[in-house]
CSV table of C-alpha atoms and ligand atoms in Angstrom, one decimal:
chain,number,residue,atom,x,y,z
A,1,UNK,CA,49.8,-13.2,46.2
A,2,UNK,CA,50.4,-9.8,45.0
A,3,UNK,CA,48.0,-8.1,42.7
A,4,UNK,CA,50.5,-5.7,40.8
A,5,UNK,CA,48.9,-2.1,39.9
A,6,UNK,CA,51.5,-0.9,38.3
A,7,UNK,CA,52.4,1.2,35.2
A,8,UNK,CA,53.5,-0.7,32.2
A,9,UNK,CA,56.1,2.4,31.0
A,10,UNK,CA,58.6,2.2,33.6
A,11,UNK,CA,57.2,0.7,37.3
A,12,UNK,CA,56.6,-3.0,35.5
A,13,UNK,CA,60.3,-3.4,33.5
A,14,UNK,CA,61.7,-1.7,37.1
A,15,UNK,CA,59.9,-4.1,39.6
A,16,UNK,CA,57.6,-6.6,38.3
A,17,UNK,CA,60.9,-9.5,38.5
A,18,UNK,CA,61.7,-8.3,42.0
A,19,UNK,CA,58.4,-9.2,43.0
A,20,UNK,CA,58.3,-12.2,41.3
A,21,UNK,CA,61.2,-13.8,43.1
A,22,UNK,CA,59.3,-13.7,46.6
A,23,UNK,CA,55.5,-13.9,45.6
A,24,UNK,CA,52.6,-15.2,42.8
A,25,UNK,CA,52.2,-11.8,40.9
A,26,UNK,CA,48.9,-11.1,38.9
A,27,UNK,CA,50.0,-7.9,37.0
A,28,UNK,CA,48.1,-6.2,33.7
A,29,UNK,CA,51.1,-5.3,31.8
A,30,UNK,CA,49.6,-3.9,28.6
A,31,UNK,CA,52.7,-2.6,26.5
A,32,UNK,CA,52.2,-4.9,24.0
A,33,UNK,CA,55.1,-5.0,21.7
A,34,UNK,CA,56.9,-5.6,25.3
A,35,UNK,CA,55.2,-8.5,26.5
A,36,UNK,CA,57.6,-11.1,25.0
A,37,UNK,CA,60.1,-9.5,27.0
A,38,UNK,CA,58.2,-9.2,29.7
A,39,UNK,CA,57.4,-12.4,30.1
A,40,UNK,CA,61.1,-13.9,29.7
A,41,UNK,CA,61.8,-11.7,32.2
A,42,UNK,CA,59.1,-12.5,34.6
A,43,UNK,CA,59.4,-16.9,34.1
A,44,UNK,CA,62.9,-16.7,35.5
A,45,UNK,CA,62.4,-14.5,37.9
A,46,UNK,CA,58.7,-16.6,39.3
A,47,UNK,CA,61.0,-19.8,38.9
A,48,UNK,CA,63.5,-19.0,41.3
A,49,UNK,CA,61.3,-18.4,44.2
A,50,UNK,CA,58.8,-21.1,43.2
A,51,UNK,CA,56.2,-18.9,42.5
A,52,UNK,CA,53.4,-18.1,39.5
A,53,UNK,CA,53.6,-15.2,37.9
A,54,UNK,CA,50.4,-14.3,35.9
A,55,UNK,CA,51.2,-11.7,33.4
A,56,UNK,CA,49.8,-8.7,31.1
A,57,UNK,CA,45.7,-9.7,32.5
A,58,UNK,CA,43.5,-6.8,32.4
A,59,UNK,CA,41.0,-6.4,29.6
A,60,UNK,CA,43.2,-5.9,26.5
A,61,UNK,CA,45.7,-7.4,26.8
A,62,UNK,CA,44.0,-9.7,28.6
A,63,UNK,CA,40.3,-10.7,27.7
A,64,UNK,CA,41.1,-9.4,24.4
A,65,UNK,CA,43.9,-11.4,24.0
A,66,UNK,CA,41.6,-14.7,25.0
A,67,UNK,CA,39.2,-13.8,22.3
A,68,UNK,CA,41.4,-13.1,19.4
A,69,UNK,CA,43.2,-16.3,19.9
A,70,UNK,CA,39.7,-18.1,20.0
A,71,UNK,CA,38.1,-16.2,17.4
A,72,UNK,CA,41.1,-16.7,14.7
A,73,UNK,CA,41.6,-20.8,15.6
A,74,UNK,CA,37.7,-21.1,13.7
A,75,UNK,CA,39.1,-20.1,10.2
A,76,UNK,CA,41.8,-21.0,8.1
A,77,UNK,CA,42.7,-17.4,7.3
A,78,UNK,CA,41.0,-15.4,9.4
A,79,UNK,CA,40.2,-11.6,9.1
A,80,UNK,CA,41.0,-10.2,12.4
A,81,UNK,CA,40.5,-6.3,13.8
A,82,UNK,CA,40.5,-5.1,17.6
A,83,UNK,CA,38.6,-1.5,18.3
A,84,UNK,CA,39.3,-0.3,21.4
A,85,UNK,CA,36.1,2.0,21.5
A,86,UNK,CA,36.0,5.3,22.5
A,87,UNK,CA,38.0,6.7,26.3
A,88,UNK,CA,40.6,6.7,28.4
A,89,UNK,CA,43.5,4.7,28.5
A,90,UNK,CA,45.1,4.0,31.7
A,91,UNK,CA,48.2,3.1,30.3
A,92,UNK,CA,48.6,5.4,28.2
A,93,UNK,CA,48.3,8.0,30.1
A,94,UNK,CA,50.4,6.7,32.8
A,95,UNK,CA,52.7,6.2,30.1
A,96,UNK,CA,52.2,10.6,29.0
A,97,UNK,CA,52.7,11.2,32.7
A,98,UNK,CA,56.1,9.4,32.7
A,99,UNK,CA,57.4,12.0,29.9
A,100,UNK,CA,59.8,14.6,31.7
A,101,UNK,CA,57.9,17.6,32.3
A,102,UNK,CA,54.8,16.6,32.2
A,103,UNK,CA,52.8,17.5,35.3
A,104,UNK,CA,49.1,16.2,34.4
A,105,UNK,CA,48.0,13.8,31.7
A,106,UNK,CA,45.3,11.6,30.0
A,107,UNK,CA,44.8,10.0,26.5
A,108,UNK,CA,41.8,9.2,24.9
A,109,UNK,CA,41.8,6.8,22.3
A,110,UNK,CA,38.9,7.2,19.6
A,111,UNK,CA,38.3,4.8,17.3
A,112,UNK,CA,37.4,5.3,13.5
A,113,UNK,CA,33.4,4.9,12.9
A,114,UNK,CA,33.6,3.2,9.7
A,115,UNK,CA,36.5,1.2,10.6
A,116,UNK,CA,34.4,-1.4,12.6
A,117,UNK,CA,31.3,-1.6,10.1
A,118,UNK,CA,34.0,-2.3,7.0
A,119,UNK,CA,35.8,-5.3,10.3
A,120,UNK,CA,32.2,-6.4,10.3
A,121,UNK,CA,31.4,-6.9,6.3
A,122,UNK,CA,34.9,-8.8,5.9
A,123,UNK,CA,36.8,-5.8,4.7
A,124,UNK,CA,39.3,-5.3,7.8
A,125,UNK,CA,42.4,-6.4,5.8
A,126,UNK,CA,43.7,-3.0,4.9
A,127,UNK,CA,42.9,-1.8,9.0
A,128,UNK,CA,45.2,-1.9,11.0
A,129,UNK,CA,45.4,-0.8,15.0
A,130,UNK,CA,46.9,2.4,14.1
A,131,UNK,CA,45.0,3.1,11.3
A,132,UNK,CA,41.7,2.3,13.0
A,133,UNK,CA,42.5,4.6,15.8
A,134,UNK,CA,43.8,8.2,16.9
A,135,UNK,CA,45.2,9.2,20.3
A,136,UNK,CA,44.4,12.4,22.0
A,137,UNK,CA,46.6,13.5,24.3
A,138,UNK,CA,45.6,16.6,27.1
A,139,UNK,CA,48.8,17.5,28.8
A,140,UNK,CA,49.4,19.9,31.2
A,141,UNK,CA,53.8,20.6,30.6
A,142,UNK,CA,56.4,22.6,30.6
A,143,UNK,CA,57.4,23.9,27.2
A,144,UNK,CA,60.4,22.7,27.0
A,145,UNK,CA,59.5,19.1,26.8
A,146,UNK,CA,56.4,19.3,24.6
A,147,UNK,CA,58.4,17.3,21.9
A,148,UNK,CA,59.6,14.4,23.6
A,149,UNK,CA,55.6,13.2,24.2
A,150,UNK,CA,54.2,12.8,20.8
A,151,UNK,CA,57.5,10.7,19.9
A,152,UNK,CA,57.1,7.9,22.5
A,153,UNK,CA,58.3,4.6,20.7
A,154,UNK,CA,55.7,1.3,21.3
A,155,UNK,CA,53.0,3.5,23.0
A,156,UNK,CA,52.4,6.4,20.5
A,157,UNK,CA,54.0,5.7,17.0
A,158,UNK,CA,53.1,4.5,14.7
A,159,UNK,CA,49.6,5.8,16.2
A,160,UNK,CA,48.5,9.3,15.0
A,161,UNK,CA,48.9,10.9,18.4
A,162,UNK,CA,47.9,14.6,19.0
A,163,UNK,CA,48.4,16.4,21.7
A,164,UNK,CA,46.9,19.3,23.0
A,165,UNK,CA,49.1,21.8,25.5
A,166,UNK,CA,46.1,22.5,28.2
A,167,UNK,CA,46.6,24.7,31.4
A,168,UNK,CA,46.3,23.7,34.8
A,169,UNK,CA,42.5,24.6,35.1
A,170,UNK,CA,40.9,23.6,32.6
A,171,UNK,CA,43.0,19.9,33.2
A,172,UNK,CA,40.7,20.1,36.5
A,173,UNK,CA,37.7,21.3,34.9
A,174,UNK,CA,37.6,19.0,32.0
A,175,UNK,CA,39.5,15.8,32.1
A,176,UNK,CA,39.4,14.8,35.9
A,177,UNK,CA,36.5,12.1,35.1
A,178,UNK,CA,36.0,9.3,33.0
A,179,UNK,CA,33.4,10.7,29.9
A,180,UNK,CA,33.0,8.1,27.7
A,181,UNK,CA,31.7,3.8,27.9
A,182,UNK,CA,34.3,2.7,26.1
A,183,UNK,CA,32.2,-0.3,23.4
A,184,UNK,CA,35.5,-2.1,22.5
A,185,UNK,CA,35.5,-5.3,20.1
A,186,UNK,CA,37.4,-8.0,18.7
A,187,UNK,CA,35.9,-8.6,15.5
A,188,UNK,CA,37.1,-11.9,13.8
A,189,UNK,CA,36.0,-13.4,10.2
A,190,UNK,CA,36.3,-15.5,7.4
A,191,UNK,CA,35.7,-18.1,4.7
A,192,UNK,CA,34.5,-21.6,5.9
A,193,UNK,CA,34.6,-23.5,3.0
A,194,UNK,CA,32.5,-21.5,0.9
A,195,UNK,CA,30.3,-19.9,3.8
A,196,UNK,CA,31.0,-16.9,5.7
A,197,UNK,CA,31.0,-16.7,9.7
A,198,UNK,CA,31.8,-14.0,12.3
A,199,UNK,CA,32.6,-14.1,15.5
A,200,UNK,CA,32.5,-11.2,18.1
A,201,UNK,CA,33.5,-10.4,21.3
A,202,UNK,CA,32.3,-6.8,22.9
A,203,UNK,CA,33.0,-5.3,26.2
A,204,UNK,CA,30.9,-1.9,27.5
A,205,UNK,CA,32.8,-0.5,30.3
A,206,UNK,CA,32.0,2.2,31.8
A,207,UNK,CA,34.9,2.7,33.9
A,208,UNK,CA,38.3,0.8,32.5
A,209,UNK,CA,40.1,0.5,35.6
A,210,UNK,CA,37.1,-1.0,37.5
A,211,UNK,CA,36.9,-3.6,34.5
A,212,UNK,CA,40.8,-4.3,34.5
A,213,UNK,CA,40.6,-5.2,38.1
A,214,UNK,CA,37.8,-7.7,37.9
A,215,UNK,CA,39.6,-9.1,35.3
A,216,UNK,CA,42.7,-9.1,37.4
A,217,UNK,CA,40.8,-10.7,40.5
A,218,UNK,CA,40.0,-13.6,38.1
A,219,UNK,CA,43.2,-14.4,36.7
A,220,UNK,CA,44.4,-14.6,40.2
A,221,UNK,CA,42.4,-17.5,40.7
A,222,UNK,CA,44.2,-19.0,37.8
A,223,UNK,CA,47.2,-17.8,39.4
A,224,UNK,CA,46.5,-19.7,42.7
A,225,UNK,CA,45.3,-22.6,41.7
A,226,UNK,CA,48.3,-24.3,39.8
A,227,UNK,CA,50.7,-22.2,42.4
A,228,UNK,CA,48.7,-24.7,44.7
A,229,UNK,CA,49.8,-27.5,42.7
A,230,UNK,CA,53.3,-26.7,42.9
A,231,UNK,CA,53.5,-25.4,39.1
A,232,UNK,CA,56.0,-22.6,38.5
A,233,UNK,CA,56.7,-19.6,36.1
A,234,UNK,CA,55.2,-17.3,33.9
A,235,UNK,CA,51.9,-17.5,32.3
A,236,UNK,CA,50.1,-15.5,29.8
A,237,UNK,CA,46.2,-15.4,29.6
A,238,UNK,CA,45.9,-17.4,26.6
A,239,UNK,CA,47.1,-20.5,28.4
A,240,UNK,CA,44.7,-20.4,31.3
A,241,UNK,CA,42.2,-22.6,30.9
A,242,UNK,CA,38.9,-21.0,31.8
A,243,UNK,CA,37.6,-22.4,34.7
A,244,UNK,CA,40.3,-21.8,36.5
A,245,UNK,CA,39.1,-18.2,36.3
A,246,UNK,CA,35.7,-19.2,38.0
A,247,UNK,CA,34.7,-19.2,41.5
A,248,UNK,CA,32.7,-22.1,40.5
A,249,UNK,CA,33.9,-25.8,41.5
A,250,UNK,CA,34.6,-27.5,38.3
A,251,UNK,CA,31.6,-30.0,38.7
A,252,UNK,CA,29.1,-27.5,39.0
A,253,UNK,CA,30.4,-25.3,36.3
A,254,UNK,CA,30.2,-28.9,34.0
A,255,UNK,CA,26.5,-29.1,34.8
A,256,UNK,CA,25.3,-25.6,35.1
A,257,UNK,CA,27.7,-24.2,32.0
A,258,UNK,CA,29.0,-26.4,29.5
B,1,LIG,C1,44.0,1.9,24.2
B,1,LIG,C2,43.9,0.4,24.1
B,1,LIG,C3,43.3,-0.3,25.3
B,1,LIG,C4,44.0,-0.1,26.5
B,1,LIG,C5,43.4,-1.0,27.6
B,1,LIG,C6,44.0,-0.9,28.9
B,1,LIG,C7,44.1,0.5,29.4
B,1,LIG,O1,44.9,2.4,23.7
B,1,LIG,O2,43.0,2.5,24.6
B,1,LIG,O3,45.2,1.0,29.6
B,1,LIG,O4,43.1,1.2,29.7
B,1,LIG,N1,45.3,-0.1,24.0
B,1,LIG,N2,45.2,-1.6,28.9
């Protein structure tokens, strides 16, 4: 089984399928808009050699993905908002680095304070992902191709995306670690027949990639384990059942969990 560590910008549409055709893949595509196409391209591709090929797993997508399906199946019309919390996104700043021109890059996405409260009283209807959310950019280019970043499609718009022209030092003296826990939610709500619930899902990372690979590791249980059973083709998080994540033998995760 291959564990893909890839960038979703331009390593995963390149390779991902190639890989596919001669081994289970567990990858953590996170271009979102994408995935649909990612994964038609992907179910062929796993099919043909037989394989499994576990797609877009990481936290969000990934975990996140898990939740908001769960958390929106308890209400008729649910109220759903996703906050990414404050730090670094690895794919997005892969995705700044694969600009021409660019030479170093990171983007931090920080969240709106009074976005989440407003998600949490019921009132997310009018916030959106973008809205909820600005992207800093710290870019260390040539001046020529300063443009082309802030107009990204899928990764940056509609998302108001600044980015600040840094030099070469102060990229190493200020932006080489990771400085903030990201606190990310899915924050889902709604009416139950004349009483209100709220269901919440939060994850406190203090280093994203660390948290994307244990997420990874456990969807490539759930990669082996039907691979095993001679299934074949693409799957998305959402239709992993979730002991197949565990270590855990079913029976004992029946007693000790359920
Ligand atoms: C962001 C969110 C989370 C990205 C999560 C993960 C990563 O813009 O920060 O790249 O760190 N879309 N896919």
């Amino acid at each position: 089984m291959l564990f893909l560590c890839l960038g979703s910008a331009t390593d995963i549409p390149e390779q991902a399928a190639g890989y596919a055709r001669h081994f289970t893949t567990v990858d953590t595509d996170d271009n979102h808009q994408l995935i649909p196409r990612h994964r038609a391209e992907m179910d062929p591709a796993a099919r043909e050699g037989g394989h499994v090929a576990m797609i877009s797993t990481g936290w969000d997508p990934g975990l996140f993905s898990v939740n908001r399906v769960l958390g929106a199946a308890l209400f008729p019309q649910p109220q759903q908002n996703t906050f990414w919390g404050k730090g670094l996104s690895q794919g997005h700043s892969d995705a700044v680095r694969r600009v021409p021109g660019v030479r170093r890059g990171v983007q931090y996405t920080i969240p709106s304070e009074e976005a989440i409260a407003e998600a949490r009283a019921g009132r997310g209807a009018e916030i959106t992902g973008a809205s909820a959310h600005v992207r800093e950019c710290y870019v260390v280019a040539d001046e020529a191709d300063h443009a082309a970043i802030t107009t990204m499609p899928d990764y940056f718009a509609p998302y108001e995306t600044t980015v600040h022209f840094i030099s070469e030092e102060e990229f190493e003296r200020d932006h080489q670690g990771m400085p903030y826990v990201r606190e990310c939610h899915v924050v889902t709500s709604g009416d139950l027949g004349g009483s209100r619930s709220a269901v919440e899902f939060v994850l406190e990372l203090e280093s994203t990639p660390d948290s994307t690979a244990a997420a990874q590791v456990a969807y490539g249980r759930a990669a082996a384990r039907p691979k095993a059973l001679g299934e074949m083709g693409a799957r998305t998080v959402p239709e992993v059942a979730p002991y197949l994540l565990s270590p855990t033998g079913l029976d004992e995760l029946i007693r000790r969990d359920v």
